[in-house]
PDB file of C-alpha atoms in Angstrom:
ATOM      1  CA  ASP G   1     146.009 108.343 145.031  1.00  0.00           C
ATOM      2  CA  ILE G   2     143.151 109.100 142.633  1.00  0.00           C
ATOM      3  CA  VAL G   3     141.368 111.453 145.025  1.00  0.00           C
ATOM      4  CA  ALA G   4     144.497 113.615 145.427  1.00  0.00           C
ATOM      5  CA  LEU G   5     144.999 113.627 141.660  1.00  0.00           C
ATOM      6  CA  LEU G   6     141.403 114.720 141.086  1.00  0.00           C
ATOM      7  CA  GLY G   7     141.972 117.476 143.647  1.00  0.00           C
ATOM      8  CA  LYS G   8     144.624 118.866 141.293  1.00  0.00           C
ATOM      9  CA  LEU G   9     142.339 118.516 138.266  1.00  0.00           C
ATOM     10  CA  PRO G  10     139.253 120.571 139.149  1.00  0.00           C
ATOM     11  CA  ASP G  11     137.741 120.273 135.664  1.00  0.00           C
ATOM     12  CA  CYS G  12     138.030 116.469 135.518  1.00  0.00           C
ATOM     13  CA  ARG G  13     134.582 114.906 135.717  1.00  0.00           C
ATOM     14  CA  ALA G  14     135.288 111.293 134.738  1.00  0.00           C
ATOM     15  CA  VAL G  15     137.675 108.418 135.432  1.00  0.00           C
ATOM     16  CA  VAL G  16     138.007 105.537 132.972  1.00  0.00           C
ATOM     17  CA  THR G  17     139.369 102.096 133.802  1.00  0.00           C
ATOM     18  CA  THR G  18     140.144  98.967 131.847  1.00  0.00           C
ATOM     19  CA  GLY G  19     140.649  95.674 133.610  1.00  0.00           C
ATOM     20  CA  GLN G  20     139.498  94.349 136.950  1.00  0.00           C
ATOM     21  CA  LYS G  21     142.488  95.468 139.017  1.00  0.00           C
ATOM     22  CA  ALA G  22     142.257  99.111 137.877  1.00  0.00           C
ATOM     23  CA  THR G  23     138.508  99.073 138.490  1.00  0.00           C
ATOM     24  CA  ASP G  24     138.948  97.560 141.961  1.00  0.00           C
ATOM     25  CA  ILE G  25     141.442 100.298 142.886  1.00  0.00           C
ATOM     26  CA  ALA G  26     139.203 103.068 141.513  1.00  0.00           C
ATOM     27  CA  VAL G  27     136.149 101.778 143.390  1.00  0.00           C
ATOM     28  CA  LEU G  28     138.174 101.380 146.593  1.00  0.00           C
ATOM     29  CA  GLN G  29     139.560 104.923 146.393  1.00  0.00           C
ATOM     30  CA  LEU G  30     136.539 106.727 144.956  1.00  0.00           C
ATOM     31  CA  GLY G  31     133.681 104.769 146.477  1.00  0.00           C
ATOM     32  CA  GLY G  32     130.483 104.234 144.575  1.00  0.00           C
ATOM     33  CA  GLU G  33     129.428 101.122 142.745  1.00  0.00           C
ATOM     34  CA  GLU G  34     131.547  99.127 140.344  1.00  0.00           C
ATOM     35  CA  PRO G  35     130.295  99.767 136.821  1.00  0.00           C
ATOM     36  CA  VAL G  36     129.682  96.828 134.525  1.00  0.00           C
ATOM     37  CA  VAL G  37     132.003  96.493 131.544  1.00  0.00           C
ATOM     38  CA  GLY G  38     130.920  99.205 129.123  1.00  0.00           C
ATOM     39  CA  GLY G  39     128.977 100.988 131.833  1.00  0.00           C
ATOM     40  CA  VAL G  40     129.242 103.988 134.102  1.00  0.00           C
ATOM     41  CA  SER G  41     128.530 104.783 137.729  1.00  0.00           C
ATOM     42  CA  SER G  42     128.988 107.988 139.686  1.00  0.00           C
ATOM     43  CA  CYS G  43     130.492 108.993 143.000  1.00  0.00           C
ATOM     44  CA  MET G  44     131.204 112.144 144.965  1.00  0.00           C
ATOM     45  CA  VAL G  45     134.850 113.234 145.163  1.00  0.00           C
ATOM     46  CA  ASN G  46     135.948 116.456 146.851  1.00  0.00           C
ATOM     47  CA  GLY G  47     132.368 117.747 146.717  1.00  0.00           C
ATOM     48  CA  ARG G  48     131.825 117.098 143.010  1.00  0.00           C
ATOM     49  CA  GLN G  49     130.205 114.300 141.080  1.00  0.00           C
ATOM     50  CA  VAL G  50     132.644 112.141 139.113  1.00  0.00           C
ATOM     51  CA  ARG G  51     131.620 109.494 136.598  1.00  0.00           C
ATOM     52  CA  MET G  52     133.503 106.202 136.661  1.00  0.00           C
ATOM     53  CA  TRP G  53     133.534 104.317 133.345  1.00  0.00           C
ATOM     54  CA  ARG G  54     134.577 100.694 132.960  1.00  0.00           C
ATOM     55  CA  MET G  55     135.818  99.907 129.466  1.00  0.00           C
ATOM     56  CA  PRO G  56     136.470  96.512 127.935  1.00  0.00           C
ATOM     57  CA  SER G  57     140.089  95.512 127.659  1.00  0.00           C
ATOM     58  CA  THR G  58     141.765  96.519 124.416  1.00  0.00           C
ATOM     59  CA  SER G  59     143.666  93.228 124.417  1.00  0.00           C
ATOM     60  CA  ARG G  60     142.974  90.864 121.553  1.00  0.00           C
ATOM     61  CA  ALA G  61     142.687  88.169 124.226  1.00  0.00           C
ATOM     62  CA  TYR G  62     139.476  89.747 125.547  1.00  0.00           C
ATOM     63  CA  PRO G  63     136.641  87.866 123.791  1.00  0.00           C
ATOM     64  CA  LEU G  64     134.769  90.794 122.266  1.00  0.00           C
ATOM     65  CA  PRO G  65     135.037  91.774 118.593  1.00  0.00           C
ATOM     66  CA  LEU G  66     137.087  94.905 117.952  1.00  0.00           C
ATOM     67  CA  GLU G  67     134.063  96.671 116.438  1.00  0.00           C
ATOM     68  CA  LYS G  68     132.064  96.127 119.646  1.00  0.00           C
ATOM     69  CA  LYS G  69     134.958  97.403 121.764  1.00  0.00           C
ATOM     70  CA  ALA G  70     135.178 100.490 119.546  1.00  0.00           C
ATOM     71  CA  ASP G  71     131.423 101.091 119.973  1.00  0.00           C
ATOM     72  CA  VAL G  72     131.763 101.043 123.766  1.00  0.00           C
ATOM     73  CA  TYR G  73     134.685 103.469 123.673  1.00  0.00           C
ATOM     74  CA  ARG G  74     132.798 105.697 121.204  1.00  0.00           C
ATOM     75  CA  THR G  75     129.792 105.805 123.533  1.00  0.00           C
ATOM     76  CA  MET G  76     131.958 106.917 126.452  1.00  0.00           C
ATOM     77  CA  LEU G  77     133.869 109.509 124.415  1.00  0.00           C
ATOM     78  CA  CYS G  78     130.625 110.989 123.048  1.00  0.00           C
ATOM     79  CA  ALA G  79     128.989 111.046 126.503  1.00  0.00           C
ATOM     80  CA  GLU G  80     132.000 112.910 127.881  1.00  0.00           C
ATOM     81  CA  GLY G  81     131.963 115.427 125.028  1.00  0.00           C
ATOM     82  CA  LEU G  82     135.302 114.283 123.656  1.00  0.00           C
ATOM     83  CA  LEU G  83     133.979 112.962 120.354  1.00  0.00           C
ATOM     84  CA  LEU G  84     131.161 114.163 118.140  1.00  0.00           C
ATOM     85  CA  GLU G  85     128.243 111.786 117.585  1.00  0.00           C
ATOM     86  CA  GLY G  86     128.310 109.896 114.309  1.00  0.00           C
ATOM     87  CA  LEU G  87     132.084 109.658 113.973  1.00  0.00           C
TER      88      LEU G  87
END
């Protein structure tokens, strides 16, 4: 229950998923639009705006070079203030 979990985490402003199943569950529970891989959408949860990020799979089976996957993760981490730009 993502909504209940977010209710216990009042400072949480973003949810990140990898994989279609996790994304489907997040969209079903949180509402809003499904973000494209590497993208973000937003929804309202418990009266606050929450960003929903969809990351590429970290599996080597996912056909995207590791460097590109790292760039997508870096973008999300920087946008959320968890990583300084340029690192």
